[in-house]
Coordinates of C-alpha atoms in Angstrom, one line a residue:
Chain D
M153 CA 0.0 0.0 -0.1
I154 CA 1.1 3.3 -0.8
N155 CA 1.9 5.5 2.6
K156 CA 0.2 8.6 0.9
R157 CA 0.9 11.7 3.2
L158 CA -2.6 13.0 4.6
S159 CA -3.8 16.6 3.6
A160 CA -5.0 19.1 6.3
G161 CA -6.9 22.2 5.5
I162 CA -6.5 25.5 7.8
I163 CA -9.5 27.7 8.1
D164 CA -8.1 31.6 8.3
L165 CA -10.0 33.0 11.1
K166 CA -7.9 36.0 10.7
F167 CA -6.3 35.8 14.1
N168 CA -3.0 35.4 15.7
N169 CA -2.0 32.0 15.5
L170 CA -2.5 30.8 12.1
F171 CA 1.4 30.8 11.4
S172 CA 1.8 28.6 14.3
I173 CA -0.7 25.8 13.4
Y174 CA 0.3 25.9 10.0
K175 CA 4.0 25.0 11.0
A176 CA 2.9 22.5 13.3
C177 CA 0.9 20.5 11.1
I178 CA 3.7 20.6 8.6
K179 CA 6.0 19.4 11.3
A180 CA 3.5 16.8 11.9
G181 CA 3.8 15.6 8.6
F182 CA 0.7 16.9 6.9
R183 CA 0.4 18.0 3.5
T184 CA -0.8 21.2 5.0
S185 CA -2.5 24.5 3.4
I186 CA -4.5 27.6 4.4
I187 CA -8.1 27.2 2.9
S188 CA -8.7 30.2 0.7
T189 CA -12.1 32.2 0.8
K190 CA -12.2 31.4 -2.7
Q191 CA -12.4 27.4 -2.4
K192 CA -16.1 26.4 -2.8
T193 CA -15.6 22.8 -1.5
L194 CA -13.1 21.4 1.1
N195 CA -11.2 18.7 0.0
Y196 CA -8.8 17.6 3.0
D197 CA -8.7 14.8 5.0
F198 CA -8.5 17.0 7.8
V199 CA -10.2 20.4 8.3
I200 CA -8.6 22.3 10.9
I201 CA -10.4 25.5 13.0
P202 CA -7.9 27.2 14.8
G203 CA -8.5 30.3 16.6
V204 CA -7.3 33.0 19.3
G205 CA -10.0 35.6 20.1
A206 CA -13.6 36.5 20.5
F207 CA -16.4 34.0 19.7
K208 CA -18.3 36.5 17.8
S209 CA -15.7 37.7 15.6
G210 CA -15.1 34.2 15.2
M211 CA -18.5 33.4 14.1
N212 CA -18.8 36.0 11.8
V213 CA -15.7 35.5 9.7
L214 CA -17.0 32.1 9.3
K215 CA -20.2 33.3 8.2
K216 CA -18.7 36.0 6.0
N217 CA -16.7 33.6 3.8
K218 CA -19.8 30.9 3.8
Y219 CA -17.0 28.5 5.8
D220 CA -20.2 27.2 7.9
E221 CA -22.0 25.9 4.8
K222 CA -18.7 24.6 3.5
I223 CA -18.0 22.9 6.7
F224 CA -21.4 21.2 6.6
N225 CA -21.2 20.0 3.4
Y226 CA -17.6 18.7 3.9
L227 CA -19.2 16.8 6.8
L228 CA -21.6 14.9 4.7
K229 CA -18.5 13.5 2.9
P230 CA -17.1 10.1 3.8
N231 CA -13.9 10.3 5.5
S232 CA -14.3 13.8 6.4
F233 CA -13.0 14.9 9.7
I234 CA -13.1 18.5 11.4
Y235 CA -10.5 19.5 14.3
G236 CA -11.4 22.6 16.3
I237 CA -8.7 23.8 18.5
C238 CA -9.6 26.6 21.4
L239 CA -11.9 29.0 20.0
G240 CA -12.0 26.5 16.8
M241 CA -13.5 24.0 19.2
Q242 CA -15.8 26.5 21.2
L243 CA -17.3 27.6 17.7
L244 CA -18.5 23.9 17.2
F245 CA -21.0 24.4 20.0
E246 CA -24.5 25.8 19.8
K247 CA -23.9 29.2 21.5
S248 CA -21.7 31.3 23.5
F249 CA -22.3 33.7 26.2
E250 CA -19.3 35.6 25.3
F251 CA -20.6 39.5 25.1
G252 CA -24.2 38.7 25.4
S253 CA -25.3 35.4 23.2
T254 CA -24.1 34.4 20.1
K255 CA -24.8 31.2 17.9
G256 CA -22.3 28.7 16.9
L257 CA -22.0 26.0 14.4
G258 CA -24.2 23.9 16.6
L259 CA -22.4 20.7 15.8
I260 CA -22.0 19.7 19.1
K261 CA -24.8 20.3 21.7
G262 CA -23.9 22.5 24.3
N263 CA -22.9 25.9 25.2
I264 CA -19.9 28.2 25.9
P265 CA -19.8 29.9 29.5
E266 CA -17.4 32.0 31.0
L267 CA -14.8 30.6 33.6
Q268 CA -15.9 31.5 37.1
K269 CA -16.3 34.8 37.7
K270 CA -16.5 34.5 41.4
N271 CA -12.5 34.0 42.0
K272 CA -10.8 36.9 40.1
K273 CA -7.7 34.6 39.7
M274 CA -9.9 32.2 37.8
K275 CA -10.9 34.5 35.0
T276 CA -8.3 33.2 32.7
N277 CA -6.7 29.9 32.3
M278 CA -3.3 30.4 31.1
G279 CA -0.6 27.8 31.3
W280 CA 0.3 24.3 31.2
C281 CA -2.7 21.8 32.3
K282 CA -2.7 17.9 32.3
I283 CA -5.7 16.3 30.4
K284 CA -7.4 13.3 31.7
F285 CA -9.3 10.8 29.4
L286 CA -12.6 9.4 30.8
E287 CA -12.4 5.9 31.9
K288 CA -15.1 4.6 29.6
K289 CA -13.1 6.2 26.7
S290 CA -10.0 4.5 27.3
K291 CA -9.9 2.4 24.4
L292 CA -9.5 5.4 22.4
S293 CA -5.7 5.8 20.6
L294 CA -4.7 9.0 22.1
K295 CA -5.1 7.6 25.5
N296 CA -1.3 7.7 25.7
F297 CA -1.7 11.7 26.2
D298 CA -3.6 10.8 29.3
N299 CA -2.3 12.7 32.3
K300 CA 0.0 14.6 30.3
H301 CA 0.3 18.7 30.0
F302 CA -0.9 20.3 27.2
Y303 CA -0.8 24.4 26.7
F304 CA -4.1 26.4 27.6
V305 CA -5.3 30.2 27.1
H306 CA -8.7 30.8 27.6
S307 CA -11.4 32.6 29.4
Y308 CA -14.4 30.4 28.2
Y309 CA -14.9 26.6 28.4
A310 CA -17.0 24.2 26.6
N311 CA -19.9 22.9 28.5
P312 CA -21.4 20.0 26.3
A313 CA -25.0 18.8 26.8
N314 CA -24.2 15.2 26.1
N315 CA -21.5 13.5 28.6
S316 CA -21.0 11.1 25.4
D317 CA -19.3 13.9 23.7
I318 CA -16.7 14.3 26.6
L319 CA -13.4 12.5 25.9
A320 CA -11.1 14.3 28.4
K321 CA -11.2 16.8 31.1
T322 CA -9.0 19.3 32.9
F323 CA -8.6 21.0 36.0
H324 CA -8.2 24.8 36.3
G325 CA -7.8 25.3 40.1
N326 CA -10.7 23.1 41.6
F327 CA -12.9 23.7 38.7
E328 CA -13.1 20.7 36.2
F329 CA -14.0 21.6 32.4
T330 CA -14.2 19.5 29.4
S331 CA -10.7 19.8 27.4
V332 CA -11.3 17.4 24.5
V333 CA -14.5 16.7 22.5
K334 CA -15.7 14.2 20.0
K335 CA -18.6 13.6 18.1
N336 CA -18.3 11.2 15.1
N337 CA -16.0 13.0 12.8
I338 CA -15.6 16.0 14.9
L339 CA -12.8 16.4 17.5
G340 CA -12.2 19.7 19.4
T341 CA -9.5 20.4 22.1
Q342 CA -9.7 23.4 24.4
F343 CA -5.6 23.3 24.5
H344 CA -3.3 24.4 21.7
P345 CA -1.3 21.6 20.2
E346 CA 0.7 23.8 18.1
K347 CA 2.2 25.3 21.7
S348 CA 2.5 22.2 23.3
G349 CA 5.8 21.1 22.7
N350 CA 6.8 17.9 21.4
L351 CA 3.6 16.1 22.6
G352 CA 1.4 18.7 20.9
I353 CA 3.0 17.7 17.5
E354 CA 2.5 13.9 18.6
F355 CA -1.1 14.9 19.3
L356 CA -1.5 16.2 15.7
R357 CA 0.5 13.4 14.2
N358 CA -1.9 11.0 15.8
L359 CA -5.1 12.7 14.5
K360 CA -5.8 10.1 11.8
K361 CA -6.0 7.5 14.7
Y362 CA -9.5 9.6 15.8
K363 CA -10.8 9.0 12.4
N364 CA -12.7 5.8 13.3
Chain V
M632 CA -5.1 21.8 40.8
K633 CA -1.8 23.8 40.7
K634 CA -0.2 24.4 37.2
P635 CA 3.6 23.7 37.0
V636 CA 6.0 26.4 37.5
R637 CA 7.0 27.9 33.9
I638 CA 10.7 27.8 33.1
I639 CA 11.3 30.6 30.6
P640 CA 14.4 31.1 28.8
M641 CA 14.9 35.0 28.5
L642 CA 16.8 36.1 25.3
E643 CA 18.1 39.3 24.9
I644 CA 18.8 40.1 20.9
K645 CA 20.1 42.5 18.7
N646 CA 19.9 41.9 15.1
G647 CA 19.1 38.5 15.6
L648 CA 22.2 37.7 17.7
L649 CA 21.9 36.6 21.5
I650 CA 23.4 39.2 23.4
K651 CA 24.4 39.5 27.3
G652 CA 25.1 42.9 28.7
I653 CA 27.7 43.2 31.2
N654 CA 28.2 46.2 33.2
F655 CA 31.2 48.4 31.5
E656 CA 31.9 45.8 28.8
G657 CA 28.9 46.9 26.4
F658 CA 27.3 43.6 24.8
R659 CA 28.9 40.0 24.5
V660 CA 27.5 38.4 21.4
L661 CA 26.8 34.9 22.3
G662 CA 25.5 33.5 19.0
N663 CA 22.4 33.0 16.8
A664 CA 19.3 33.6 19.0
R665 CA 17.3 31.3 17.1
D666 CA 19.8 28.4 17.7
F667 CA 19.7 29.0 21.3
A668 CA 15.6 29.4 21.2
Q669 CA 15.5 25.9 19.3
L670 CA 17.7 24.4 21.6
Y671 CA 15.7 25.4 24.6
Y672 CA 12.5 24.5 23.0
S673 CA 14.1 20.7 22.5
H674 CA 15.3 20.7 26.1
G675 CA 11.8 21.4 27.5
A676 CA 11.5 25.1 28.1
D677 CA 7.8 25.9 28.8
E678 CA 8.0 29.4 27.1
I679 CA 10.6 31.4 25.2
C680 CA 10.9 35.0 25.6
Y681 CA 12.8 37.3 23.2
Q682 CA 13.7 40.9 24.3
D683 CA 15.0 43.1 21.6
S684 CA 17.0 45.8 23.6
V685 CA 17.6 47.9 20.4
A686 CA 14.4 47.8 18.9
T687 CA 13.4 50.8 21.0
L688 CA 15.7 52.8 19.1
F689 CA 15.8 51.4 15.5
G690 CA 12.2 49.9 15.2
T691 CA 11.0 46.4 14.9
S692 CA 11.1 45.1 11.3
N693 CA 14.5 43.1 12.1
L694 CA 13.0 41.7 15.1
I695 CA 9.8 40.6 12.9
K696 CA 12.1 38.5 10.5
F697 CA 13.8 36.8 13.4
V698 CA 10.7 36.2 15.1
S699 CA 9.0 34.4 12.1
E700 CA 12.4 32.4 12.0
T701 CA 12.3 31.3 15.3
A702 CA 8.4 30.4 15.2
K703 CA 8.9 27.8 12.3
N704 CA 10.6 25.2 14.8
V705 CA 9.5 26.6 18.2
F706 CA 6.4 24.8 19.5
V707 CA 5.6 26.4 22.9
P708 CA 4.6 30.0 23.5
L709 CA 6.9 32.9 22.3
T710 CA 6.9 35.8 24.2
V711 CA 8.5 39.1 22.1
G712 CA 9.3 42.6 23.2
G713 CA 11.3 45.4 22.3
G714 CA 9.9 48.8 20.3
I715 CA 6.3 47.8 20.5
R716 CA 4.9 51.1 20.7
S717 CA 1.6 50.5 18.6
I718 CA -1.2 48.4 17.7
K719 CA 0.3 47.9 14.3
D720 CA 3.6 46.8 15.9
A721 CA 1.8 44.4 18.2
S722 CA -0.4 43.0 15.4
D723 CA 2.8 42.8 13.1
M724 CA 4.6 40.9 15.9
F725 CA 1.6 38.4 16.5
K726 CA 1.5 37.9 12.4
A727 CA 5.1 36.8 12.6
G728 CA 4.4 34.1 15.2
A729 CA 4.6 35.7 18.6
D730 CA 2.0 34.7 20.9
K731 CA 2.3 37.1 23.6
V732 CA 4.0 40.8 23.2
L733 CA 5.8 42.3 25.9
L734 CA 5.1 46.0 26.6
N735 CA 7.1 48.2 28.9
S736 CA 8.2 52.0 27.5
A737 CA 4.9 52.3 25.4
A738 CA 2.7 51.4 28.2
I739 CA 4.8 53.8 30.5
D740 CA 4.3 56.6 28.0
N741 CA 0.5 55.7 27.3
V742 CA -1.0 53.1 29.7
K743 CA -4.1 53.5 27.3
L744 CA -2.2 51.7 24.7
L745 CA -2.2 48.7 27.1
K746 CA -5.7 48.8 27.6
K747 CA -6.4 48.9 24.1
A748 CA -4.0 46.4 22.9
S749 CA -5.6 44.2 25.8
K750 CA -9.0 44.4 24.1
I751 CA -8.0 43.8 20.7
F752 CA -5.7 41.1 21.1
G753 CA -6.7 39.6 24.7
S754 CA -5.5 40.0 27.9
S755 CA -3.8 36.9 28.1
N756 CA -1.5 38.0 25.0
I757 CA -0.2 41.2 26.5
T758 CA 2.5 40.9 29.1
I759 CA 3.8 44.0 31.0
I760 CA 7.7 43.9 31.8
I761 CA 8.6 45.9 34.8
Q762 CA 12.1 47.0 35.1
A763 CA 12.6 47.7 38.5
I764 CA 15.6 49.7 40.0
K765 CA 16.5 50.3 43.6
I766 CA 18.4 53.4 44.3
D767 CA 18.9 54.2 48.0
K768 CA 16.6 51.7 49.2
K769 CA 13.7 53.5 47.1
Y770 CA 12.5 51.4 43.9
Y771 CA 11.6 53.0 40.5
I772 CA 10.7 51.6 37.3
S773 CA 12.6 52.2 34.1
K774 CA 12.7 52.4 30.2
S775 CA 15.6 50.8 28.3
N776 CA 17.1 48.5 31.0
G777 CA 17.5 51.0 33.6
R778 CA 18.9 53.7 31.4
D779 CA 15.6 56.0 31.9
L780 CA 14.1 56.1 35.6
V781 CA 10.5 56.7 35.8
N782 CA 9.3 57.9 39.3
I783 CA 6.5 55.1 40.0
D784 CA 6.7 52.5 42.5
P785 CA 6.9 49.0 40.6
V786 CA 4.3 47.6 43.1
E787 CA 2.0 50.4 42.4
W788 CA 2.7 49.8 38.8
A789 CA 1.9 46.5 38.6
Q790 CA -1.5 47.0 40.0
K791 CA -2.0 49.8 37.6
V792 CA -1.2 47.3 34.7
E793 CA -3.4 44.7 35.7
E794 CA -6.3 47.2 36.0
F795 CA -5.7 48.3 32.4
G796 CA -5.9 44.9 31.2
A797 CA -2.1 43.1 31.2
G798 CA -2.5 39.5 31.5
E799 CA 0.9 38.7 33.2
I800 CA 3.8 40.6 34.7
I801 CA 7.6 40.0 34.2
I802 CA 9.3 41.6 37.2
T803 CA 12.9 42.3 36.0
A804 CA 15.2 43.4 39.0
I805 CA 17.8 45.3 37.4
N806 CA 20.1 45.7 40.1
N807 CA 20.2 41.7 40.3
E808 CA 20.3 41.0 36.8
G809 CA 23.6 39.5 35.5
L810 CA 25.1 39.5 38.9
K811 CA 24.1 35.6 39.8
K812 CA 23.2 36.3 43.2
G813 CA 19.7 35.7 43.5
F814 CA 16.5 37.3 42.7
D815 CA 14.7 40.1 44.6
I816 CA 12.4 38.2 46.3
P817 CA 11.0 40.9 48.7
L818 CA 10.0 43.0 45.8
T819 CA 8.7 39.7 43.7
K820 CA 6.8 38.7 46.7
K821 CA 5.1 41.9 47.1
I822 CA 3.9 42.2 43.3
V823 CA 2.7 38.6 43.9
E824 CA 0.3 39.4 46.6
K825 CA -1.1 42.7 45.2
V826 CA -2.1 41.2 41.8
S827 CA -4.3 38.4 40.6
I828 CA -2.4 37.9 37.2
P829 CA 0.4 35.3 36.8
V830 CA 4.1 37.0 37.7
I831 CA 7.3 35.9 36.4
A832 CA 10.4 36.5 38.5
H833 CA 13.6 37.8 36.3
G834 CA 16.9 38.8 37.1
G835 CA 19.7 37.2 39.3
A836 CA 19.2 33.4 38.7
G837 CA 22.9 32.3 39.4
N838 CA 22.4 28.9 40.5
F839 CA 19.4 26.4 41.1
E840 CA 18.9 27.3 44.9
H841 CA 18.2 30.9 43.4
I842 CA 15.5 29.8 41.3
Y843 CA 13.9 27.6 43.9
D844 CA 13.9 30.2 46.6
V845 CA 12.1 32.6 44.6
I846 CA 9.4 30.2 43.6
K847 CA 9.1 29.0 47.2
N848 CA 9.1 32.5 48.8
A849 CA 7.7 34.4 46.1
K850 CA 5.0 32.1 44.7
V851 CA 5.8 33.1 41.4
S852 CA 4.1 31.4 38.2
G853 CA 7.3 31.0 36.5
V854 CA 10.9 32.0 36.2
G855 CA 12.8 34.0 33.6
I856 CA 16.3 32.6 33.3
A857 CA 19.3 34.0 31.0
S858 CA 22.9 33.5 32.2
I859 CA 22.6 30.0 33.7
L860 CA 21.4 28.5 30.3
H861 CA 23.2 30.6 27.8
Y862 CA 26.7 30.3 29.1
E863 CA 26.2 26.1 29.2
A864 CA 24.6 26.2 25.5
I865 CA 27.4 28.2 24.1
K866 CA 29.6 25.4 24.7
F867 CA 28.1 22.9 22.0
L868 CA 25.8 25.4 19.9
P869 CA 27.6 26.4 16.4
K870 CA 29.9 29.7 16.7
V871 CA 28.3 32.6 15.1
K872 CA 30.1 34.4 12.4
T873 CA 29.4 38.4 12.8
K874 CA 31.1 41.7 12.5
I875 CA 28.5 43.3 15.2
G876 CA 29.4 43.5 18.6
N877 CA 32.1 42.1 20.9
T878 CA 32.8 38.4 20.3
L879 CA 36.3 38.3 22.4
Y880 CA 34.2 36.3 24.8
L881 CA 32.9 33.6 22.0
D882 CA 36.5 33.0 21.0
S883 CA 37.5 32.0 24.5
V884 CA 35.0 29.5 25.1
K885 CA 36.0 25.9 25.4
K886 CA 33.6 23.9 23.0
I887 CA 32.4 20.7 24.0
S888 CA 30.6 17.9 21.8
K889 CA 28.0 16.9 24.8
H890 CA 24.8 18.4 24.7
L891 CA 24.0 19.6 28.6
N892 CA 20.4 19.9 29.3
T893 CA 20.5 22.4 31.9
I894 CA 16.9 23.1 31.8
L895 CA 16.1 19.4 32.6
K896 CA 18.4 19.6 35.4
I897 CA 16.9 22.5 36.9
K898 CA 13.6 20.9 36.6
K899 CA 14.7 17.8 38.0
F900 CA 16.3 19.7 41.1
L901 CA 13.0 21.5 41.5
K902 CA 11.2 18.7 41.3
K903 CA 12.9 16.8 44.1
K904 CA 12.2 19.9 46.1
G905 CA 8.4 19.5 46.0
V906 CA 7.7 22.0 43.0
I907 CA 5.4 20.7 40.3
I908 CA 7.1 21.3 37.0
R909 CA 6.3 19.8 33.6
D910 CA 8.1 16.8 32.7
D911 CA 6.3 14.9 30.3
K912 CA 8.1 12.7 28.0

């Protein structure tokens, strides 16, 4: 069998870290490209939604460039796979409470609340945190990342409606939130693999194992 | 659950070269900054910090080039500072691959810029570096590494920048920097107690005990380290060819072929003392 390199297309949300995720995907061995707004259909083994920034502006960019429709159409194809990172993951959900309430892509049931307001220190989760995979999901091949540190920067978190969509959780102080979600051919991580050192690159390299 | 204390190599650069300022001697050239950055990344640094000491005078265009070269191969957060005076400067730096930008002089001159930047780019991506100087028992903040004194107390300034949206503070004790006699623990501790954003201690690390002391006593979120790392790394990194700066020191360095991982050594030392660090394989 020919060992074909898998392709990854990155959606340009017009935010900061496009360059980092682009380089990280190349490092992880993907044929990597930035998806141009002119592309009518998405033909990649993986479509990546990166993102740093606010939910509302992220959603605006998606809609303005009809990325939402393109994503829905892409997901109907056999062998398609969407991976959302940080804000990119949050956009997969139904709605966010960042600056009022904004509708998301609605691919995963649930919403995006703010990290605890009560304690000022809890406002932003920035730094290296461990991810803990849930027991029942232990069969999944990415279990070797269990209990390892990944890099997080966020002030909002994903609150999935269905427990079955939760793969891993993470503590921010005493507060536990969902750090990895998966539903069918959709994966999302709150952490940034492109900023998580060698382990982050390994995580990207192993994405294909999540396809099934 | 506590986060691991971040070990952050601090690279002072000039034209892409890693330099070290030494009193009365000007700048020593130590090598290509990106060689060091990549080495530290592979050694398990939790973050890398670039500070361009001349960008304030000559602009940021050179720095942008070196940042994007570095970001190609460094997959941990990269913090970059020096000469960032506007939203556009910051935006250019992010586009080049910086994850956080460092502000000092520009925020002192116009604190509203800090507020604007944190709104546009997010608080967690804006770090304030405070260059504190102690003269006759009184503390000041400064611009350009102590060259321009500003009559503001560092602790008050720390509180103010938090209020104006800074996501993190690096506190550099200029008096201690490069002397390898330990951090300014009392000052650092005071700042940690007064703000709720992460505080990074910088300036004075001469041995592993110093690093442990500031973590234990000041409860910092991270420690910025320069000399301890650079003077080991220089022994096995390729020698730089340059006509700029003082390379006399470089010529005197005895090269060794073995890679020494000082960052790992520091982390092992801290772990033994009970500090939470990141050492995943």
